[in-house]
Tab-separated table of C-alpha atoms and ligand atoms in Angstrom:
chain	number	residue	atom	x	y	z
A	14	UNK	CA	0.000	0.000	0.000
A	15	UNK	CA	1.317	3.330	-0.416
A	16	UNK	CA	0.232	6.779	0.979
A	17	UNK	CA	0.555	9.481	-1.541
A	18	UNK	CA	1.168	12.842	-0.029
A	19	UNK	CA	0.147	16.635	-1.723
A	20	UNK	CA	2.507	18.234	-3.338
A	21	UNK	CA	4.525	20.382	-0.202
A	22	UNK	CA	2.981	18.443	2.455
A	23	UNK	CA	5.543	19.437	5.503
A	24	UNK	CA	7.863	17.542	6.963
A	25	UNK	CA	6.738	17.338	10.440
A	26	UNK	CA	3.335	16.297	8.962
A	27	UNK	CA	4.692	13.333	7.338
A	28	UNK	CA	6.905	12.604	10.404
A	29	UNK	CA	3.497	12.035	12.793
A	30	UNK	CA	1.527	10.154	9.759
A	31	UNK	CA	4.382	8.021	9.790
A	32	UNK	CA	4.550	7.688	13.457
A	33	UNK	CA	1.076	6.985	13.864
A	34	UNK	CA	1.526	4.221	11.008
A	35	UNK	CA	4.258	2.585	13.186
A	36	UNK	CA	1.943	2.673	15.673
A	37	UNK	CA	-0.735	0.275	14.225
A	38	UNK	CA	2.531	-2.133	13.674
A	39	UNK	CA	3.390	-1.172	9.949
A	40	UNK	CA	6.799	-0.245	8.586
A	41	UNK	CA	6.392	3.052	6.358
A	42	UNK	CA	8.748	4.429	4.156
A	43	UNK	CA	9.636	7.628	3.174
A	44	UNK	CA	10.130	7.615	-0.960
A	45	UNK	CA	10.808	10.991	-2.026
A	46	UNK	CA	10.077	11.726	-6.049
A	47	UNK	CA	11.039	14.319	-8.212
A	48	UNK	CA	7.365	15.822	-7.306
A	49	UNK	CA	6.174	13.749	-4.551
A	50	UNK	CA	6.480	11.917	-1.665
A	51	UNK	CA	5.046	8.593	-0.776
A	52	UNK	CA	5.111	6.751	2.174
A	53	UNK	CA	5.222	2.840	1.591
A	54	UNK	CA	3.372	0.667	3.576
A	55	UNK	CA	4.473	-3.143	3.295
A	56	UNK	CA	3.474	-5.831	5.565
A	57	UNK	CA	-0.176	-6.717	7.320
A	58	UNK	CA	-1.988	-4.525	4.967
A	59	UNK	CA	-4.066	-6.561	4.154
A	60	UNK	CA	-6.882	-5.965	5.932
A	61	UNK	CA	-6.129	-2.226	6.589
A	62	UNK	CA	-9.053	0.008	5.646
A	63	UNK	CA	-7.511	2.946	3.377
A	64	UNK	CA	-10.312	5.257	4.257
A	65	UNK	CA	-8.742	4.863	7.854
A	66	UNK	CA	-5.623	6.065	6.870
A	67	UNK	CA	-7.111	8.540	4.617
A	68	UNK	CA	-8.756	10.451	7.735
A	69	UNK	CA	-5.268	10.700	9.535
A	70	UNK	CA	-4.748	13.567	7.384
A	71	UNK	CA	-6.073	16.604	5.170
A	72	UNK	CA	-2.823	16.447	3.467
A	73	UNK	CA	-3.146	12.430	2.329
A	74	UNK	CA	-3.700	12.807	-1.492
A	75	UNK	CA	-4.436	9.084	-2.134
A	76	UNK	CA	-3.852	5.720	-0.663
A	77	UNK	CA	-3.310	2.939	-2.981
A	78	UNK	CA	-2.770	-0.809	-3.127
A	79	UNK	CA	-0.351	-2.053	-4.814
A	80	UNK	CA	-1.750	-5.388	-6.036
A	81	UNK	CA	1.903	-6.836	-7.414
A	82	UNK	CA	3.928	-9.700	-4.988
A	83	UNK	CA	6.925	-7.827	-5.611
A	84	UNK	CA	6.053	-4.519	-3.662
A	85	UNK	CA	8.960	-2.414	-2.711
A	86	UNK	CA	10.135	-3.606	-7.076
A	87	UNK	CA	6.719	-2.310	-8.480
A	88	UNK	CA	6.738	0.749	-10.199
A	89	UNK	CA	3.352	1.684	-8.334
A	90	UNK	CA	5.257	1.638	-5.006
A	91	UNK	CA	7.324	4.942	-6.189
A	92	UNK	CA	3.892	6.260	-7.719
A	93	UNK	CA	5.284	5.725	-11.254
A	94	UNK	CA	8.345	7.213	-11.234
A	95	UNK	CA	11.093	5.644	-11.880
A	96	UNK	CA	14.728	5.426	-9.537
A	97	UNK	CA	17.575	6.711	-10.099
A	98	UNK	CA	20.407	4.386	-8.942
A	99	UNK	CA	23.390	6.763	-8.518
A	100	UNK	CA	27.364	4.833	-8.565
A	101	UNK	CA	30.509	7.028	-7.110
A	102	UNK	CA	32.798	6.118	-9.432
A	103	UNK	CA	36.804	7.748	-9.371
A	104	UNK	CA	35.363	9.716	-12.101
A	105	UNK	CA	32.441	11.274	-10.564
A	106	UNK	CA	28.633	9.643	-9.824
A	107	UNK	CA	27.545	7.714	-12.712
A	108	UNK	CA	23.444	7.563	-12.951
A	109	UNK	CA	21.669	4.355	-13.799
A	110	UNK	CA	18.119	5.220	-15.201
A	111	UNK	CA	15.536	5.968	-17.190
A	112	UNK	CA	15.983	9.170	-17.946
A	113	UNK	CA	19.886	9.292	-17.879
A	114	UNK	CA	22.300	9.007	-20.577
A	115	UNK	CA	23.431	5.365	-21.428
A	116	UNK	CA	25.806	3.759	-19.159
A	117	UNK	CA	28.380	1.125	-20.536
A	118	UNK	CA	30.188	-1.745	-19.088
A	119	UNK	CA	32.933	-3.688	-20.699
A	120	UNK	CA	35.721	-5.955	-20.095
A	121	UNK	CA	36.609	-9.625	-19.465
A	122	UNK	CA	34.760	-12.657	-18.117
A	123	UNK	CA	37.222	-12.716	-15.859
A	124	UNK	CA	40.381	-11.056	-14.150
A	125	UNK	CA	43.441	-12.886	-15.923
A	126	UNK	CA	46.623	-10.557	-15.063
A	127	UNK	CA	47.714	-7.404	-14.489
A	128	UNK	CA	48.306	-6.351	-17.586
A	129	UNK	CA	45.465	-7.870	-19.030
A	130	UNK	CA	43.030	-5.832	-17.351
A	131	UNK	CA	45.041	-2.700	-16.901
A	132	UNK	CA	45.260	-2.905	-20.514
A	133	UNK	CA	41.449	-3.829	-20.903
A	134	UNK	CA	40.448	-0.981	-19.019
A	135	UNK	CA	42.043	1.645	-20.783
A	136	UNK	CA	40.736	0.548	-24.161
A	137	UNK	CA	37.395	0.322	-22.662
A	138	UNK	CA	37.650	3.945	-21.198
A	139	UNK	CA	38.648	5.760	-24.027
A	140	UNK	CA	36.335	3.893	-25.670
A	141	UNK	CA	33.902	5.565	-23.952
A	142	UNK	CA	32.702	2.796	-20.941
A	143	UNK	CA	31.752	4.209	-17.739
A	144	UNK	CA	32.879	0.695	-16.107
A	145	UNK	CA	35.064	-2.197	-15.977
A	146	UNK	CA	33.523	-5.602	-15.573
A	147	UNK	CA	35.645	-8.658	-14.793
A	148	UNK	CA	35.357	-11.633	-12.200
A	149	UNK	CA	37.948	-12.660	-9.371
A	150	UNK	CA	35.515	-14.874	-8.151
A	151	UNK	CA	33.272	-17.274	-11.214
A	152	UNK	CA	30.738	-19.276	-11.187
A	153	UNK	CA	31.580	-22.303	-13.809
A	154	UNK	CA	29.607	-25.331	-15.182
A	155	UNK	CA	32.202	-27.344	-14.446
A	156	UNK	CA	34.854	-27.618	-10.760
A	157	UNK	CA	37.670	-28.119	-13.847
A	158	UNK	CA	36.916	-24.930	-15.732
A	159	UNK	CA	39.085	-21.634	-14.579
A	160	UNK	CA	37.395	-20.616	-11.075
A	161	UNK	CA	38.958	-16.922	-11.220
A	162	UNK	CA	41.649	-16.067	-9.217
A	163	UNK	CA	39.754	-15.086	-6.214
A	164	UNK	CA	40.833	-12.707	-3.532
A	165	UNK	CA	44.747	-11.790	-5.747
A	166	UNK	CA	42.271	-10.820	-9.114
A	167	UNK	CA	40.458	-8.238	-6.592
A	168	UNK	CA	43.366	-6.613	-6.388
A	169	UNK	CA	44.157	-6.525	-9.912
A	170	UNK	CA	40.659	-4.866	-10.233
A	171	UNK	CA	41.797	-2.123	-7.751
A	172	UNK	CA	44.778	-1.546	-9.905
A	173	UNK	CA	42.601	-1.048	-13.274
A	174	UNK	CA	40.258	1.196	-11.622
A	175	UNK	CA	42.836	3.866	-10.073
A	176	UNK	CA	44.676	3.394	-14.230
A	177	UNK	CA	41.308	4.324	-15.517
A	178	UNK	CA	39.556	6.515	-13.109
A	179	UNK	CA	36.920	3.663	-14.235
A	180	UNK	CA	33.979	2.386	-11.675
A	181	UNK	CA	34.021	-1.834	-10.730
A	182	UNK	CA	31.399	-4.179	-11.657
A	183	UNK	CA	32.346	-7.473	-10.206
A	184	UNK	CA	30.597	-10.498	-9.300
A	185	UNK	CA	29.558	-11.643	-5.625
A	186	UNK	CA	29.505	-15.408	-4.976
A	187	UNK	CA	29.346	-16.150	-1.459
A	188	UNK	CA	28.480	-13.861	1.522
A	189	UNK	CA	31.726	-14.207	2.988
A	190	UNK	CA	33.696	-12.413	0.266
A	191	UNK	CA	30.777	-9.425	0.261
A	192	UNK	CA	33.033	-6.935	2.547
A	193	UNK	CA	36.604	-7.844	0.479
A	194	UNK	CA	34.247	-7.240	-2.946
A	195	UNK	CA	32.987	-4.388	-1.692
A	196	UNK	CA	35.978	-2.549	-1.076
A	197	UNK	CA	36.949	-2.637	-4.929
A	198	UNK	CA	33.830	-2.987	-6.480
A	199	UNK	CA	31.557	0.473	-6.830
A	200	UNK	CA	28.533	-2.396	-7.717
A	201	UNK	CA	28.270	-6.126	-6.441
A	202	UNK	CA	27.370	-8.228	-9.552
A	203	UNK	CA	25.111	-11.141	-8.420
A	204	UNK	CA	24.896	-13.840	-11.198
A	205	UNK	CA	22.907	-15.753	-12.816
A	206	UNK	CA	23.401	-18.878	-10.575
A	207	UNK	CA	22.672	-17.340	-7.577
A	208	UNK	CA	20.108	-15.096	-8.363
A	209	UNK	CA	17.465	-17.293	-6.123
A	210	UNK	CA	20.340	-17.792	-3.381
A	211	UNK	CA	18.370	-16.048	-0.787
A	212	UNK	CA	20.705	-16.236	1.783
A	213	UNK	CA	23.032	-14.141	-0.447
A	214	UNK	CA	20.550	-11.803	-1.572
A	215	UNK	CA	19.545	-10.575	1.891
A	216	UNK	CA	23.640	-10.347	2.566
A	217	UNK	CA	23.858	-8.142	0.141
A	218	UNK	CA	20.595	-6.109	1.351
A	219	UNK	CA	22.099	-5.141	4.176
A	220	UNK	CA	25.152	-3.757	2.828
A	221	UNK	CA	24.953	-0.509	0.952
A	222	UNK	CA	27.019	-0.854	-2.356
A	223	UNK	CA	24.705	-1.122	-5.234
A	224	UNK	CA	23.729	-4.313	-6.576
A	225	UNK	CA	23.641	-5.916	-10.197
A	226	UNK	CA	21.054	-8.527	-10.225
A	227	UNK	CA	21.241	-11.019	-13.266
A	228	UNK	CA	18.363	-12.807	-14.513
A	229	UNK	CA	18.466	-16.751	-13.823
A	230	UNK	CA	19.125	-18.682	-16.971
A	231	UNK	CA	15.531	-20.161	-15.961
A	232	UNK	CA	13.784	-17.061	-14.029
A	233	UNK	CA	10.282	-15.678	-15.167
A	234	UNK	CA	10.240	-11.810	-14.871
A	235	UNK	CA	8.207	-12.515	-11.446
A	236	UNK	CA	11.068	-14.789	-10.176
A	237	UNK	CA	13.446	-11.928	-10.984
A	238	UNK	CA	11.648	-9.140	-9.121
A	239	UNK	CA	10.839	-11.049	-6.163
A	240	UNK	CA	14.837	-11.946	-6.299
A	241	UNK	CA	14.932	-7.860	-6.448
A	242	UNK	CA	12.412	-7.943	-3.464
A	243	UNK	CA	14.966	-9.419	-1.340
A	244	UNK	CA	17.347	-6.918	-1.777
A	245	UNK	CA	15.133	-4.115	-1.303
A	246	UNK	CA	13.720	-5.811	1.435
A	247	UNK	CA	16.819	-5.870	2.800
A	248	UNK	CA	17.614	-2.296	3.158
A	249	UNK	CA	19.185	-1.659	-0.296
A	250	UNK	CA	17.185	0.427	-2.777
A	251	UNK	CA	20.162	0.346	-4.952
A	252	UNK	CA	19.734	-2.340	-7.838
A	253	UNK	CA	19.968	-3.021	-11.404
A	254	UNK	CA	18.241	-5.649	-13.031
A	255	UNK	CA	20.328	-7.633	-15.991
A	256	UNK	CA	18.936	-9.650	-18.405
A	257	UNK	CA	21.542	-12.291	-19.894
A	258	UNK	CA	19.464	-14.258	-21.863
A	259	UNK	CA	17.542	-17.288	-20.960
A	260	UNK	CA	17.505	-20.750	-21.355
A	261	UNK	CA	15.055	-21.911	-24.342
A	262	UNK	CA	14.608	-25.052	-26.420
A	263	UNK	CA	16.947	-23.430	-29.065
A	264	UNK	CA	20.744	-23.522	-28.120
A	265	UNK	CA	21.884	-24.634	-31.433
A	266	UNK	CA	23.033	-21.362	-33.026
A	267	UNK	CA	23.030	-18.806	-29.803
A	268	UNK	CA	23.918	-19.804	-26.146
A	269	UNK	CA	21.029	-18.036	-24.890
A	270	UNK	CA	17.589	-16.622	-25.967
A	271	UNK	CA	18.556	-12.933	-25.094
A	272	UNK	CA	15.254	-11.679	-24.150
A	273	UNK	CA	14.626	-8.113	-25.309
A	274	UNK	CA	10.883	-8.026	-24.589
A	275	UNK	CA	11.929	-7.946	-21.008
A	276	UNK	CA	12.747	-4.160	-21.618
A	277	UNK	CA	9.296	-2.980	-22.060
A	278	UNK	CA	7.791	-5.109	-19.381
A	279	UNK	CA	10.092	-4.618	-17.223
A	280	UNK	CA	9.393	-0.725	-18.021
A	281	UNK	CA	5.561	-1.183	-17.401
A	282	UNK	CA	6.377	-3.013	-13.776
A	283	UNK	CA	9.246	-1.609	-12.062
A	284	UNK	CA	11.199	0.913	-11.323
A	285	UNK	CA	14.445	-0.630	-11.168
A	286	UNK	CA	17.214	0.187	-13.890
A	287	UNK	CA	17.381	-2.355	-16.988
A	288	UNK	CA	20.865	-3.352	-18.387
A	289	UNK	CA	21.361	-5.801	-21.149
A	290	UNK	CA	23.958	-8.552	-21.251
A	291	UNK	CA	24.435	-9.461	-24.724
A	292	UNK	CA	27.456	-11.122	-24.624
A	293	UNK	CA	25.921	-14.124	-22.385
A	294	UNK	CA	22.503	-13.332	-24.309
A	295	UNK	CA	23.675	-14.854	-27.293
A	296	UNK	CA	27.047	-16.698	-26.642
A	297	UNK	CA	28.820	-15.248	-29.819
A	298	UNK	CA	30.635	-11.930	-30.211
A	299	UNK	CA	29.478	-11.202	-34.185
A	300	UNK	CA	25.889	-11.129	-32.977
A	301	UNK	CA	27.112	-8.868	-30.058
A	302	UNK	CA	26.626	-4.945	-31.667
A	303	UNK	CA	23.522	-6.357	-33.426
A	304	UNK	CA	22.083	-7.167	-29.930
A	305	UNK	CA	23.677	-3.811	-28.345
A	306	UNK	CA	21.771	-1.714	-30.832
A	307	UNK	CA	18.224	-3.278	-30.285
A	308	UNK	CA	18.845	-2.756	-26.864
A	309	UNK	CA	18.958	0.616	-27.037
A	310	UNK	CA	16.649	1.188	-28.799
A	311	UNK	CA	14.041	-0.961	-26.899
A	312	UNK	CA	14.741	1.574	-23.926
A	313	UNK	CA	17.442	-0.277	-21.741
A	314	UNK	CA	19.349	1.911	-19.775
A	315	UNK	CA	22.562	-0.087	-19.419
A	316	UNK	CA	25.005	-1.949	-21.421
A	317	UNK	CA	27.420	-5.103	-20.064
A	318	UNK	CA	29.690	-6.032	-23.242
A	319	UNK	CA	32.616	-8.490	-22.826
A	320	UNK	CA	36.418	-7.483	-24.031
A	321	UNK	CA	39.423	-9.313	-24.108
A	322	UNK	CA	42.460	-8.341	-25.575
A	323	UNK	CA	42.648	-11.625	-26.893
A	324	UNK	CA	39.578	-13.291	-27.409
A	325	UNK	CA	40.707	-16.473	-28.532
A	326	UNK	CA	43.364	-16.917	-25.494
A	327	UNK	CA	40.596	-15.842	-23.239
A	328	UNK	CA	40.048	-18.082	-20.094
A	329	UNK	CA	36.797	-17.836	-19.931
A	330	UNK	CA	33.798	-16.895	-22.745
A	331	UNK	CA	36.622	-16.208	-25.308
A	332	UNK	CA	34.045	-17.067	-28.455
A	333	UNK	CA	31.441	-14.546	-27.257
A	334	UNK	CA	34.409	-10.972	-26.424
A	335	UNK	CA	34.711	-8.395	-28.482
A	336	UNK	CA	38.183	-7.463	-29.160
A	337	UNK	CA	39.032	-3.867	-28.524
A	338	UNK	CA	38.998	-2.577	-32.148
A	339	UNK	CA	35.293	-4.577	-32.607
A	340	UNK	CA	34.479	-2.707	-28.967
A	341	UNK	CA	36.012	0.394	-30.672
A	342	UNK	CA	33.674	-0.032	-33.818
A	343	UNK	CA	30.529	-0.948	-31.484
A	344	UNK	CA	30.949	2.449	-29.562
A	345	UNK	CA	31.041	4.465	-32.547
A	346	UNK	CA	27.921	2.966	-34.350
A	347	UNK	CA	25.857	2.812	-31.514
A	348	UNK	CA	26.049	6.786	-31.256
A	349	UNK	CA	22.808	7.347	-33.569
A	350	UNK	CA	20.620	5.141	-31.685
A	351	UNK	CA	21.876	6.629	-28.353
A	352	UNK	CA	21.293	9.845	-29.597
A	353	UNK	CA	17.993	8.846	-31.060
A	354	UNK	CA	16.671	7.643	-27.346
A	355	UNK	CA	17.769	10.931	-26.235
A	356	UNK	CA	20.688	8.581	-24.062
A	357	UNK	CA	24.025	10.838	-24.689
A	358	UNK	CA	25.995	11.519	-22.426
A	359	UNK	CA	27.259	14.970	-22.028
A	360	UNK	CA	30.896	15.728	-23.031
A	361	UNK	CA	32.724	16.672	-19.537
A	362	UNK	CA	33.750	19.920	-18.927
A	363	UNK	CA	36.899	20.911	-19.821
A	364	UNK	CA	39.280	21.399	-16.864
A	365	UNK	CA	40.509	24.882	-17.180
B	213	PEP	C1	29.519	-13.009	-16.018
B	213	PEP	O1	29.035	-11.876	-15.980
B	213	PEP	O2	30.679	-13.252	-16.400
B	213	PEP	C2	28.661	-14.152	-15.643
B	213	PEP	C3	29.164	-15.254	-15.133
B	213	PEP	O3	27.385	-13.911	-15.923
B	213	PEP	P1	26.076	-14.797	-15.686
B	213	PEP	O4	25.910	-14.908	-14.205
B	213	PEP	O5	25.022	-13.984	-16.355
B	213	PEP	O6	26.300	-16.127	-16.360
B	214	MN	MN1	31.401	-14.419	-18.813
């Protein structure tokens, strides 16, 4: 349920609504819009009568249900506006949202070396990436594939962001490790595997770095947001969804089904920030930029492209990493259709 207040309601007046909410048992919460502020009610609503709450005050616009599972997710619960999920980055705050320029991360499946990913970062910056992706810590089919280098690649990521001035996307696998990630990453990447690992997902709740919440390989957008649910849940109104493609009868020709209608649904049910994955979306880096584009265009916010400097020496997901020059290529076509979704970013001003 949520409690929408009139425009320039005052503070102390949504201070004793919300008091007098806590003390019928319910847990509000303040959401403050661009024009508005709700308060969120979640819990034993149930049976709450809003006309009750509507007498508490003359300055109670509305009181609404909000008829989705996933409450805190649903874009009702912010009264249709959407969130703004702000990243300090060495370079300044980068904004994921909806109506913020594109945001672009790139690099390797996973850490390999110092120079590697030094190297990779670089590229990826003057590219034009706001962030480096790369995993210490990976989550393989199989206990004899590469398992990352763990705790030593963290470092390595530290190193590439001070080079660059470029923000850390890197992937959370157990609870344990969420303070060491933390202090190097700038957003905790939760994975595909683990997206239903509950444990991990309230964890991470509780801490404050922003979280990027793949899709499962086998999640229906319901299972996703009530994955998001957790986190919110939690304590952390900080997260990005990221579709990576799905598992469907059809794995002959792409390694996933990258699911692009999840954009607009998505858009229509929450207000959580969309990236799009292509790279495990479709398993092979020539149908990579193809992929990017659509995305785009069908309104995703965010971008996650693999690079290697070497794709075919790669440890891990070599067949489906753009080398730097095809990275180079992808940034520079992709500038009409970022322009045409009104998604540029601005140039940054010039230091005098
Ligand atoms: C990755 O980002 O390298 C990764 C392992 O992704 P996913 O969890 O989507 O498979
Ligand atoms: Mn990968």
């Amino acid at each position: 349920m949520i409690v929408v207040m009139k425009v320039g309601t005052p503070q102390e007046e949504i201070n004793r609504i919300s008091a007098e909410l806590s003390s019928w048992g319910l847990s509000p919460e303040k959401i403050v819009g661009k024009h508005k502020v709700v308060i969120g009610l979640v819990g034993e609503t149930q049976e709450l009568d809003p006309f009750r709450i509507e007498e508490l005050s003359p300055w109670i616009e509305a009181v609404l249900r909000v008829e989705k599972p996933f409450k805190r997710a649903s874009l009702e619960y912010r009264h249709n506006e959407y969130s703004e999920v702000v990243v300090s980055t060495p370079s300044g705050d980068v904004v994921f949202g909806q109506h913020h320029p594109l945001v672009v991360t790139a690099g390797p499946c996973s850490v390999e070396n110092e120079e590697m990913i030094i190297n990779t970062a670089l590229k990826v910056k003057a590219a034009g990436a706001q962030f480096l992706r790369g995993g210490a810590y990976k989550p393989r089919t199989s206990p004899y594939s590469f398992q990352g280098h763990g705790e030593s690649a963290l470092e390595l990521l530290a190193a590439a962001k001070k080079a660059s001035g470029l923000g850390v996307i890197t992937e959370v696998m157990d609870s344990p490790d969420i303070d060491k990630v933390a202090e190097v990453a700038d957003v905790l990447q939760v994975g595909a595997r683990n997206m239903q690992n509950f444990a991990l997902l309230k964890r991470i709740g509780r801490q404050p770095k922003p979280v990027l919440l793949k899709r499962g390989m086998a999640a229906t957008i319901d299972d996703w947001l009530m994955a998001a649910e957790y986190i919110l849940a939690a304590g952390n109104p900080n997260v990005i969804l990221c579709e990576r493609g799905i598992r469907t009868f059809d794995s002959k020709y792409t390694r996933n089904t990258l699911d692009l209608a999840c954009i607009p649904v998505l858009k229509k049910l929450t207000h959580l920030p969309v990236m799009i994955d292509p790279s495990h979306g479709t398993g092979w880096s020539e149908y990579v930029p193809a992929m990017v584009m659509a995305a785009i265009v069908a309104g995703a916010d965010a971008i996650m492209v693999e690079v290697h400097p070497n794709p075919q020496k790669a440890l891990s997901d070599g067949p489906q990493s753009l080398n730097f020059d095809q990275f180079d290529q992808l940034m520079q076509d992709i500038k009409p259709f970022v322009k045409l979704m009104g998604r540029e970013r601005p140039e940054p001003a010039l230091a005098r």
